[in-house]
Coordinates of C-alpha atoms in Angstrom, one line a residue:
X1 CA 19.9 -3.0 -34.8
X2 CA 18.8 -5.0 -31.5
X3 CA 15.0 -3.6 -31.0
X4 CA 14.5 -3.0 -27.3
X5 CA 12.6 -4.9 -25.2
X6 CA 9.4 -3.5 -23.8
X7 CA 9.0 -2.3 -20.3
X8 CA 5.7 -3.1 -19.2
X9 CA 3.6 -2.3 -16.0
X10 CA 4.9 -5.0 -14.5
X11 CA 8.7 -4.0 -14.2
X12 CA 7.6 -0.5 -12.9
X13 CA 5.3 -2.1 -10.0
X14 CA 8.3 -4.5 -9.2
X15 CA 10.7 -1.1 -9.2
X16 CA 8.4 0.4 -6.9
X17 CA 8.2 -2.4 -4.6
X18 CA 11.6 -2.7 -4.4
X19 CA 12.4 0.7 -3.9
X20 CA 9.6 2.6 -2.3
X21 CA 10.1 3.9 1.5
X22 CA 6.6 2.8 2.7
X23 CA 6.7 0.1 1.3
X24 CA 9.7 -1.3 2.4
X25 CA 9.1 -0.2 6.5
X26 CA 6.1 -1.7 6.2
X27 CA 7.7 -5.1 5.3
X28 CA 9.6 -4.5 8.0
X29 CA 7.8 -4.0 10.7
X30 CA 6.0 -7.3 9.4
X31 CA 9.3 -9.1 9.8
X32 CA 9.8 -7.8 12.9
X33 CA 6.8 -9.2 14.1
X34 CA 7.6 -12.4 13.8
X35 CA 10.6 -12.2 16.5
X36 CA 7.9 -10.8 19.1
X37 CA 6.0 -14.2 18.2
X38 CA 8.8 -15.9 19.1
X39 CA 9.6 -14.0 22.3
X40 CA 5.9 -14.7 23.6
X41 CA 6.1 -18.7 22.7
X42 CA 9.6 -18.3 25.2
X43 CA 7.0 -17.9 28.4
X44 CA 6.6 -22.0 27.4
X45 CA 9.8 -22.5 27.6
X46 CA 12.1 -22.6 31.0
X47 CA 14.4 -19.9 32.2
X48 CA 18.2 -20.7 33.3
X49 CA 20.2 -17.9 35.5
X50 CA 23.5 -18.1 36.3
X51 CA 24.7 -15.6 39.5
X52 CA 28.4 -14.9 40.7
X53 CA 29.2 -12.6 43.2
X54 CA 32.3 -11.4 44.9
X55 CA 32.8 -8.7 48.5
X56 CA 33.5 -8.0 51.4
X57 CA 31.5 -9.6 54.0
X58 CA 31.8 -8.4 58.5
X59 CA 29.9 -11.0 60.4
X60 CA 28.8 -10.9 64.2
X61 CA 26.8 -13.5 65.5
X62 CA 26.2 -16.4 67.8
X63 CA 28.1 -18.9 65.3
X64 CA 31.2 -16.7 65.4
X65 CA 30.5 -16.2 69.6
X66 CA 29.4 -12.7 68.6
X67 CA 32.9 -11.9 67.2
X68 CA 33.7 -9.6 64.2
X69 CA 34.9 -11.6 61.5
X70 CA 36.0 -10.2 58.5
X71 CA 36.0 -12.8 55.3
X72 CA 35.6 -12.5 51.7
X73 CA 32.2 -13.6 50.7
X74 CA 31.7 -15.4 47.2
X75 CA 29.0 -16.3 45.8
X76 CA 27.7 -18.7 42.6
X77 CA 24.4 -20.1 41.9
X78 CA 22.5 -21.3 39.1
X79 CA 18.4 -21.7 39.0
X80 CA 15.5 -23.0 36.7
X81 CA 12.0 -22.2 36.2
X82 CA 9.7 -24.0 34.6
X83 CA 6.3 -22.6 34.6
X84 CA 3.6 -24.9 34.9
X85 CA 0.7 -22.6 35.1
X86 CA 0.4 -19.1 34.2
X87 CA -3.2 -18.0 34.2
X88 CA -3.5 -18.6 30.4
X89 CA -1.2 -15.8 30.2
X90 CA 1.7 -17.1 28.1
X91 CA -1.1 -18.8 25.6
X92 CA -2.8 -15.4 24.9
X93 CA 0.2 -13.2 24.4
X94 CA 1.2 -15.9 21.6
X95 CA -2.1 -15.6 20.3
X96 CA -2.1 -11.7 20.6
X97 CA 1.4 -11.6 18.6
X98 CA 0.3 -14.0 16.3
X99 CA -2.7 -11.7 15.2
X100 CA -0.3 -8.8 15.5
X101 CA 1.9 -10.5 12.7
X102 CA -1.1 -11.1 10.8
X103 CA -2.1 -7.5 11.1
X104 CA 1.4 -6.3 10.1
X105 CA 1.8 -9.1 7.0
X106 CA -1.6 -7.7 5.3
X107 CA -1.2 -3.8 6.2
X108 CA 2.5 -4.8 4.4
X109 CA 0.6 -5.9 1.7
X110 CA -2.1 -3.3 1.6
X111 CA 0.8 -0.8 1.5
X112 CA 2.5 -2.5 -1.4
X113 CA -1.5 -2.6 -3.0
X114 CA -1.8 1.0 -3.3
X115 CA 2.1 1.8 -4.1
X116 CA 1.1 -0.5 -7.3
X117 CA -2.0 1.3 -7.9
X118 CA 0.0 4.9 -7.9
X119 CA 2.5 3.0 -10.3
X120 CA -0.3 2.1 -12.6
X121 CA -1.7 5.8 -12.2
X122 CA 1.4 7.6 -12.8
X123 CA 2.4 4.6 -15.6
X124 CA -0.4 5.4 -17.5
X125 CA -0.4 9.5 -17.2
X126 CA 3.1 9.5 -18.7
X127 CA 1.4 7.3 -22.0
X128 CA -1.5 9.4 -22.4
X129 CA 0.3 12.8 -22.1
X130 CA 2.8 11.7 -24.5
X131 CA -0.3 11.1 -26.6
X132 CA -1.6 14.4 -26.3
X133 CA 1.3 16.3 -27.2
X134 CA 1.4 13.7 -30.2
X135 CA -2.0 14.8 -30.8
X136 CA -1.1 18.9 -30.4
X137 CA 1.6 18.4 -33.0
X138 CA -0.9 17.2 -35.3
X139 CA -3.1 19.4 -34.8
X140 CA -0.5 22.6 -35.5
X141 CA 0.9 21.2 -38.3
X142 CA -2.4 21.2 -40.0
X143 CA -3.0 24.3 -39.0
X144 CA 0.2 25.8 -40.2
X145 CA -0.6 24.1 -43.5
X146 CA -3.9 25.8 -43.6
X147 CA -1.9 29.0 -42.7
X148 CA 0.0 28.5 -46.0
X149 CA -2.0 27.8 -48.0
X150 CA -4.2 30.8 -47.4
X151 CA -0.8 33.0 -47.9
X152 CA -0.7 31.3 -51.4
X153 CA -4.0 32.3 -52.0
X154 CA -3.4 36.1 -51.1
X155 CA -0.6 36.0 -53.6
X156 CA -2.5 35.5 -56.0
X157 CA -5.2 37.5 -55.3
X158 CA -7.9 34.5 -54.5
X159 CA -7.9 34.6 -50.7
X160 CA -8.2 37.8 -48.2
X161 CA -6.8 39.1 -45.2
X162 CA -9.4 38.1 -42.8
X163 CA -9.3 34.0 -43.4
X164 CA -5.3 35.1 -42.9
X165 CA -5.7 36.2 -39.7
X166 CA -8.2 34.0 -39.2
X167 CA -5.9 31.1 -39.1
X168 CA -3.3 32.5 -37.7
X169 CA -5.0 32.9 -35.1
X170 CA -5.8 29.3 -34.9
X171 CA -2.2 28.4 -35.3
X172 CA -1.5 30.8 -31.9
X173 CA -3.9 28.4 -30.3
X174 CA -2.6 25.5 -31.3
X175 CA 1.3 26.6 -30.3
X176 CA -0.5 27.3 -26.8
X177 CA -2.1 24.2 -26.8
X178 CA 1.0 22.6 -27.7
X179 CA 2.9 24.2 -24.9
X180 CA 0.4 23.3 -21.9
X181 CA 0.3 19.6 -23.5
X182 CA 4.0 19.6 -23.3
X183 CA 3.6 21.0 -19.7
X184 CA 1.3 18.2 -18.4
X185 CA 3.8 15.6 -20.1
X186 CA 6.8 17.2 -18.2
X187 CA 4.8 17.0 -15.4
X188 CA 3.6 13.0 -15.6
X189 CA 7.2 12.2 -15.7
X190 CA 8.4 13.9 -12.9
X191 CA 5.2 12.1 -11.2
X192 CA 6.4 9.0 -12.3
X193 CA 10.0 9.7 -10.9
X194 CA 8.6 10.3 -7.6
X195 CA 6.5 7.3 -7.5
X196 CA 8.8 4.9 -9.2
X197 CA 12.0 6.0 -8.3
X198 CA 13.3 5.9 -12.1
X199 CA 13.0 8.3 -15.6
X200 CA 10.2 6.3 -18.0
X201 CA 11.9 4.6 -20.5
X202 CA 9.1 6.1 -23.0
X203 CA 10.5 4.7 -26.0
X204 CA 9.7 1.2 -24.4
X205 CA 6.5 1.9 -22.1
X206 CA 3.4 -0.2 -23.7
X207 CA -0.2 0.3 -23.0
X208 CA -1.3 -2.6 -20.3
X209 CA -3.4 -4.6 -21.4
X210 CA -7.5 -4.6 -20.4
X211 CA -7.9 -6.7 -17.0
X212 CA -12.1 -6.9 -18.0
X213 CA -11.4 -10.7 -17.9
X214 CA -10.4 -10.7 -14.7
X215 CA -13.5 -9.3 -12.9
X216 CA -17.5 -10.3 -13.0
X217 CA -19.9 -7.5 -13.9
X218 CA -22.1 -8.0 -10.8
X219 CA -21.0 -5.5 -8.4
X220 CA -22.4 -7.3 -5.6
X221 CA -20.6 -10.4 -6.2
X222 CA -17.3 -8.4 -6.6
X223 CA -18.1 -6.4 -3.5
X224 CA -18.6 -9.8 -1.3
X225 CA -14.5 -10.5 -2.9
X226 CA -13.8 -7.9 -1.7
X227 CA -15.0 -8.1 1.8
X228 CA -13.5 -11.5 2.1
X229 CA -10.2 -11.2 0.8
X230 CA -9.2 -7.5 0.7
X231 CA -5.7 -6.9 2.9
X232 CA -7.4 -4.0 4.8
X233 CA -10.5 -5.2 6.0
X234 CA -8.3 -8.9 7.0
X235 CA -5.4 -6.6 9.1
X236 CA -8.4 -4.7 10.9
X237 CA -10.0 -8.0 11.5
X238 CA -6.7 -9.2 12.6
X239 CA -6.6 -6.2 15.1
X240 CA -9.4 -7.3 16.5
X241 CA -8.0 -10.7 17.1
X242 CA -5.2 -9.3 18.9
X243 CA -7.1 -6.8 21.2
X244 CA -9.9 -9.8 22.5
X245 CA -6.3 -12.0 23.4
X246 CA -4.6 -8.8 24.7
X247 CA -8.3 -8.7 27.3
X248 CA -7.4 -12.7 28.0
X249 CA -4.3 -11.7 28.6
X250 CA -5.3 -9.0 31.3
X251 CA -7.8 -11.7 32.9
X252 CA -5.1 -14.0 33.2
X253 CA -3.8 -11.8 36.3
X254 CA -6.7 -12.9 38.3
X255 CA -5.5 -16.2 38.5
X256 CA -2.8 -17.7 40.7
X257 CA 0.8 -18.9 38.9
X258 CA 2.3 -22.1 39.1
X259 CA 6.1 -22.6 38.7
X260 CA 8.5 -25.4 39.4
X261 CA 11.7 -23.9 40.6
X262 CA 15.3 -25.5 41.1
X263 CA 18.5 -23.8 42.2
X264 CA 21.7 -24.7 43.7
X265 CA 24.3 -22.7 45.4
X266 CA 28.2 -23.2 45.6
X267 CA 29.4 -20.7 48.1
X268 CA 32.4 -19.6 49.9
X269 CA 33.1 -17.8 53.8
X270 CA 29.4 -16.9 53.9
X271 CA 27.8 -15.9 57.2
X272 CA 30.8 -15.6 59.0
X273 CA 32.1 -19.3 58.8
X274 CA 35.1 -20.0 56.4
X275 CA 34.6 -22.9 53.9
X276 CA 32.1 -24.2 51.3
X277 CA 28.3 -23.6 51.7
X278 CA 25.9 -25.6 49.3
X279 CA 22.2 -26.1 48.8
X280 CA 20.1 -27.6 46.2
X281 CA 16.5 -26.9 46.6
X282 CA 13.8 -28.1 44.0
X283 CA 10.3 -26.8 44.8
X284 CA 7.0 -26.2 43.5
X285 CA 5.8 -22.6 44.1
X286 CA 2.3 -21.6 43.9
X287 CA 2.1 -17.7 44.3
X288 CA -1.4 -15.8 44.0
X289 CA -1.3 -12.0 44.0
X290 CA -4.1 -10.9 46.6
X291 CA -4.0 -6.7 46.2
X292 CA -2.7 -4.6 43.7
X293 CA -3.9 -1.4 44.4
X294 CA -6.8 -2.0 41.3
X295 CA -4.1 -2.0 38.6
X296 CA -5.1 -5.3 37.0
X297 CA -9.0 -4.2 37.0
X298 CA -8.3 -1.1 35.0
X299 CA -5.9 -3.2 33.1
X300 CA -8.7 -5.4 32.0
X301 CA -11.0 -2.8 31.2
X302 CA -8.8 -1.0 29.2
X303 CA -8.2 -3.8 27.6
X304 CA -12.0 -4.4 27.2
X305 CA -12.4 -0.8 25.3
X306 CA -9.5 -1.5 23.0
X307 CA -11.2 -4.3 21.6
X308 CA -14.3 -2.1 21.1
X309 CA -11.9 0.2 19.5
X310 CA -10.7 -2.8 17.0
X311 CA -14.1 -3.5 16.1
X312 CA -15.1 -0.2 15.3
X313 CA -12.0 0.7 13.0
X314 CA -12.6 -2.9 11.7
X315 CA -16.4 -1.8 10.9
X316 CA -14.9 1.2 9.4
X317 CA -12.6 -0.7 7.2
X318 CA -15.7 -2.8 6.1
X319 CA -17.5 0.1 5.1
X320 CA -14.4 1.7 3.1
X321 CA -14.0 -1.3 1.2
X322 CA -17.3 -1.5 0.0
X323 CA -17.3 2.2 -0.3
X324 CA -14.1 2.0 -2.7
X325 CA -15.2 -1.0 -5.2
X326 CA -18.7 0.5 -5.3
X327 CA -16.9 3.7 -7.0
X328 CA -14.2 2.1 -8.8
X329 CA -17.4 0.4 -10.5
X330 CA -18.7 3.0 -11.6
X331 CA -16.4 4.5 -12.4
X332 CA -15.1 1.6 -14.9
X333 CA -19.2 1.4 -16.4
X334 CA -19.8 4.9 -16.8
X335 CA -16.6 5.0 -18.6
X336 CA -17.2 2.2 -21.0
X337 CA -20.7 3.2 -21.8
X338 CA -19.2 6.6 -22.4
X339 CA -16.6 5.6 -25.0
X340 CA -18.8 4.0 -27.1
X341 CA -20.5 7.7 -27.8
X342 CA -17.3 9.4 -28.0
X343 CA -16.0 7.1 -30.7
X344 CA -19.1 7.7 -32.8
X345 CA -18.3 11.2 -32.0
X346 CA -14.7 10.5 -33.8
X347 CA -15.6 8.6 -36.7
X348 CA -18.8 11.8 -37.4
X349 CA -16.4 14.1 -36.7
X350 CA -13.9 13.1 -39.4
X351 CA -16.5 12.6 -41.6
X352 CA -17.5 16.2 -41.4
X353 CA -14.3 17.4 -41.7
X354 CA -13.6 15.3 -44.5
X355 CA -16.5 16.9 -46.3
X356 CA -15.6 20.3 -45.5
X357 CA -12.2 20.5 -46.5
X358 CA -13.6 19.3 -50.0
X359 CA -17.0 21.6 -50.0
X360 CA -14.5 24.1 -48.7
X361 CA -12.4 23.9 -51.9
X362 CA -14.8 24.6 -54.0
X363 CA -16.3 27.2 -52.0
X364 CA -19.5 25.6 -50.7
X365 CA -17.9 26.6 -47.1
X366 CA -15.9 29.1 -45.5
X367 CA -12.7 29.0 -43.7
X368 CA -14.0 29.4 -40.3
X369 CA -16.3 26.3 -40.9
X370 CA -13.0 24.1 -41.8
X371 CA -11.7 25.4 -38.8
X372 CA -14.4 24.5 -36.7
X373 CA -14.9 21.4 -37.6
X374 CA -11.1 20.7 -37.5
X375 CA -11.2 21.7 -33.6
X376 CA -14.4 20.0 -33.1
X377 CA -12.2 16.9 -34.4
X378 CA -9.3 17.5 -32.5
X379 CA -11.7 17.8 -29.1
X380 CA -13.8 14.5 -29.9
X381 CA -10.8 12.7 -30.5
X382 CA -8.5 14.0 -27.5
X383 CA -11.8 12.9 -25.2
X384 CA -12.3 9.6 -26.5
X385 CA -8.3 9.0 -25.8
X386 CA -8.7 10.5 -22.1
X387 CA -11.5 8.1 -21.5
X388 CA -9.7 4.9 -23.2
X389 CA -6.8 5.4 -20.7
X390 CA -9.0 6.2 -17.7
X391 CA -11.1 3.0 -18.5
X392 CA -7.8 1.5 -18.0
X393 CA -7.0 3.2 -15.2
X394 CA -10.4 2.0 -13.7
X395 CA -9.9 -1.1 -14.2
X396 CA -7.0 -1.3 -11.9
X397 CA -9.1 0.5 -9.2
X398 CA -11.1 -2.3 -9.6
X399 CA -8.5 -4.7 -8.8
X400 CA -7.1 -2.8 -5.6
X401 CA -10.7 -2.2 -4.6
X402 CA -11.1 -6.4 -4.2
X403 CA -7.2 -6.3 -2.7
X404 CA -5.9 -7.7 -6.2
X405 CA -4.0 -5.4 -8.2
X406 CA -0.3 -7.0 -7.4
X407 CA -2.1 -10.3 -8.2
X408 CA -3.2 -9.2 -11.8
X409 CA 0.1 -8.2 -12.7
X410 CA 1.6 -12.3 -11.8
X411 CA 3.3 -10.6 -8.4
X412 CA 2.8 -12.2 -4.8
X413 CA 3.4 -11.5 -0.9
X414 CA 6.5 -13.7 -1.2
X415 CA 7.7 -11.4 -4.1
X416 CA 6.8 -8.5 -2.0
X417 CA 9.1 -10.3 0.7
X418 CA 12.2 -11.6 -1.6
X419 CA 13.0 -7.8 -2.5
X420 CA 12.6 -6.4 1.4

């Protein structure tokens, strides 16, 4: 019999990738920004128009002797401009869409950051519920075999009716417990359906495996990663970019425009006089906007206040970055300093029970102290599995907190890019 193969953290990120919403638009509009690059580096370029025209023309004047004549005008032309000088215009909208793209390519993959961070989340819920209710099974089948056995022993006159109903109650408990286990595990799947896009193939799902390795202890020197490299805090920083060549852009009106201009006309009956008309006129055409009406002023202090506005959301960003690795530190020590207590709490625990059971048996103990000590078990243990899985879990907050989460997992923007 074939043994499957395991599906791993990896192949849910790539399914989510591939097939989330957000994700994908914001790929998109990435792409997208590449073609308004391209339509501000056409200013460099020249421009070629091409005009026919065909009517009805009534002409009166002194080279007709002030006759009505009635002819069928026709026009064609063709013209090129070159521009020569533009202000700087042309030079800082390319720059301003460049910066745009930038700003679209690293929001893209900040999207695609978090969506692989919610994987990992839901990825992990599913293993630890399923965990849990592994756990609540346990735990009611050694109740019910408690339960049993104390029926044996009021059969045969040893045991009474209060450790009974003692234990029965603890096996109501447990079926409750069971069912509210079972609950949470429902409900990691459907949270993985939403996020992934795909049932968990449970069967195959392993735990990840620890990413300590991949991340130094000192929090400042992981906080200055992150500040360099994270894809938020570089798209704000972007944004920036494009908002001071956007205010370039708006100065560029105070200065006159340069263009070299050539056209040529083949026309037909114009003015009133049958036969061909041609010109060919090649000119250079200075033209210098004196007055209008204080539109490019406000245009270049609005400009001015959006690139305040950039720096400030770009500030912001700053401060949310350090905000989030700072937490997803501590989070990640407080849980691994914890853990170490909890599984001395497990190994005590078991220890206790262990002895109980046995002093229990020869009636150095009573049934409620089994039971206790059973549940105290049961607790210690399902706490030191919640924290093992959340240490996990941290660490990946970790990794998206320095803008590297797709990166531990062997992924990459081109990736990203190859299935949008």
């Amino acid at each position: 019999m074939a043994v499957a193969e395991p599906f791993t953290l990896k192949e849910a990120v790539l399914q989510v990738l591939a097939r989330n919403p957000t994700v994908y638009s914001a790929v998109q509009e990435y792409k997208s920004r590449g073609f308004e690059v391209r339509e501000a580096q056409a200013g460099y370029l020249p421009s070629v128009d091409i005009g026919l025209g065909i009517g009805y023309e009534e002409v009166s004047n002194p080279a007709t002797n002030n006759e009505d004549v009635d002819l069928t005008r026709k026009e064609s032309s063709i013209n090129v401009r070159q521009m020569l000088f533009d202000g700087f215009r042309t030079s800082n909208e390319v720059s301003r869409q460049e910066h745009r793209e930038q700003t679209a390519k690293f929001e893209a993959f900040s999207v695609a950051e978090n969506q692989a961070l919610r994987a990992a989340e839901v990825y992990i819920e599913v293993l630890k519920s399923k965990e849990f209710v592994a756990m609540a099974e346990q735990t009611l089948r050694v109740h019910d075999k408690i339960k049993k056995k104390m029926a044996e022993r009021m059969k045969s006159g040893v045991g009474n009716e209060s450790d009974y109903t003692q234990v029965s109650a603890r096996v109501a408990l447990a079926e409750g417990n069971l069912e509210i286990a079972d609950s949470h595990y429902r409900d990691s799947i459907t949270n993985y359906l939403r996020v992934v896009g795909s049932q968990p193939p449970i069967d195959e799902m392993v735990m990840p495996a620890s990413l300590k390795g991949s991340f130094d202890l000192d929090i400042k020197q992981e906080t200055q990663l992150a500040l360099e490299q994270h894809p938020t805090l570089v798209a704000a920083t972007s944004d920036v970019g494009a908002a001071q060549a956007q205010y370039s852009a708006a100065k560029s009106n105070m200065w006159p425009r340069v263009h070299l201009e050539a056209s040529k006309r083949f026309d037909d009956d114009i003015g009133g006089i049958e036969g061909n008309d041609e010109d060919l006129i090649v000119a250079l055409r200075f033209r210098y906007d004196i007055y209008a009406g204080g539109g490019r002023s406000a245009r270049k202090h609005y400009a001015a206040y959006q690139v305040e506005e950039a720096k400030g959301l770009r500030d912001n960003a700053h401060m949310q970055v350090i905000e989030a690795m700072r937490l997803s530190f501590n989070a990640y020590k407080s849980l691994n300093t914890k853990i170490s207590y909890q599984k001395q709490h497990v190994d005590f625990a078991l220890k206790t029970r262990n002895a109980y059971k046995e002093q229990f048996n020869i009636g150095k103990r009573t049934l409620l102290d089994v039971l206790n000590t059973e549940n105290e078990y049961v607790d210690a243990q399902r706490s030191y599995i919640r924290s093992s899985y959340d240490r996990q879990y941290s660490e990946y907050r970790i990794m998206n907190a320095k803008g590297q989460m797709i990166s531990s997992l062997g992924l990459s923007m081109s990736d990203l890019l190859e299935m949008n």
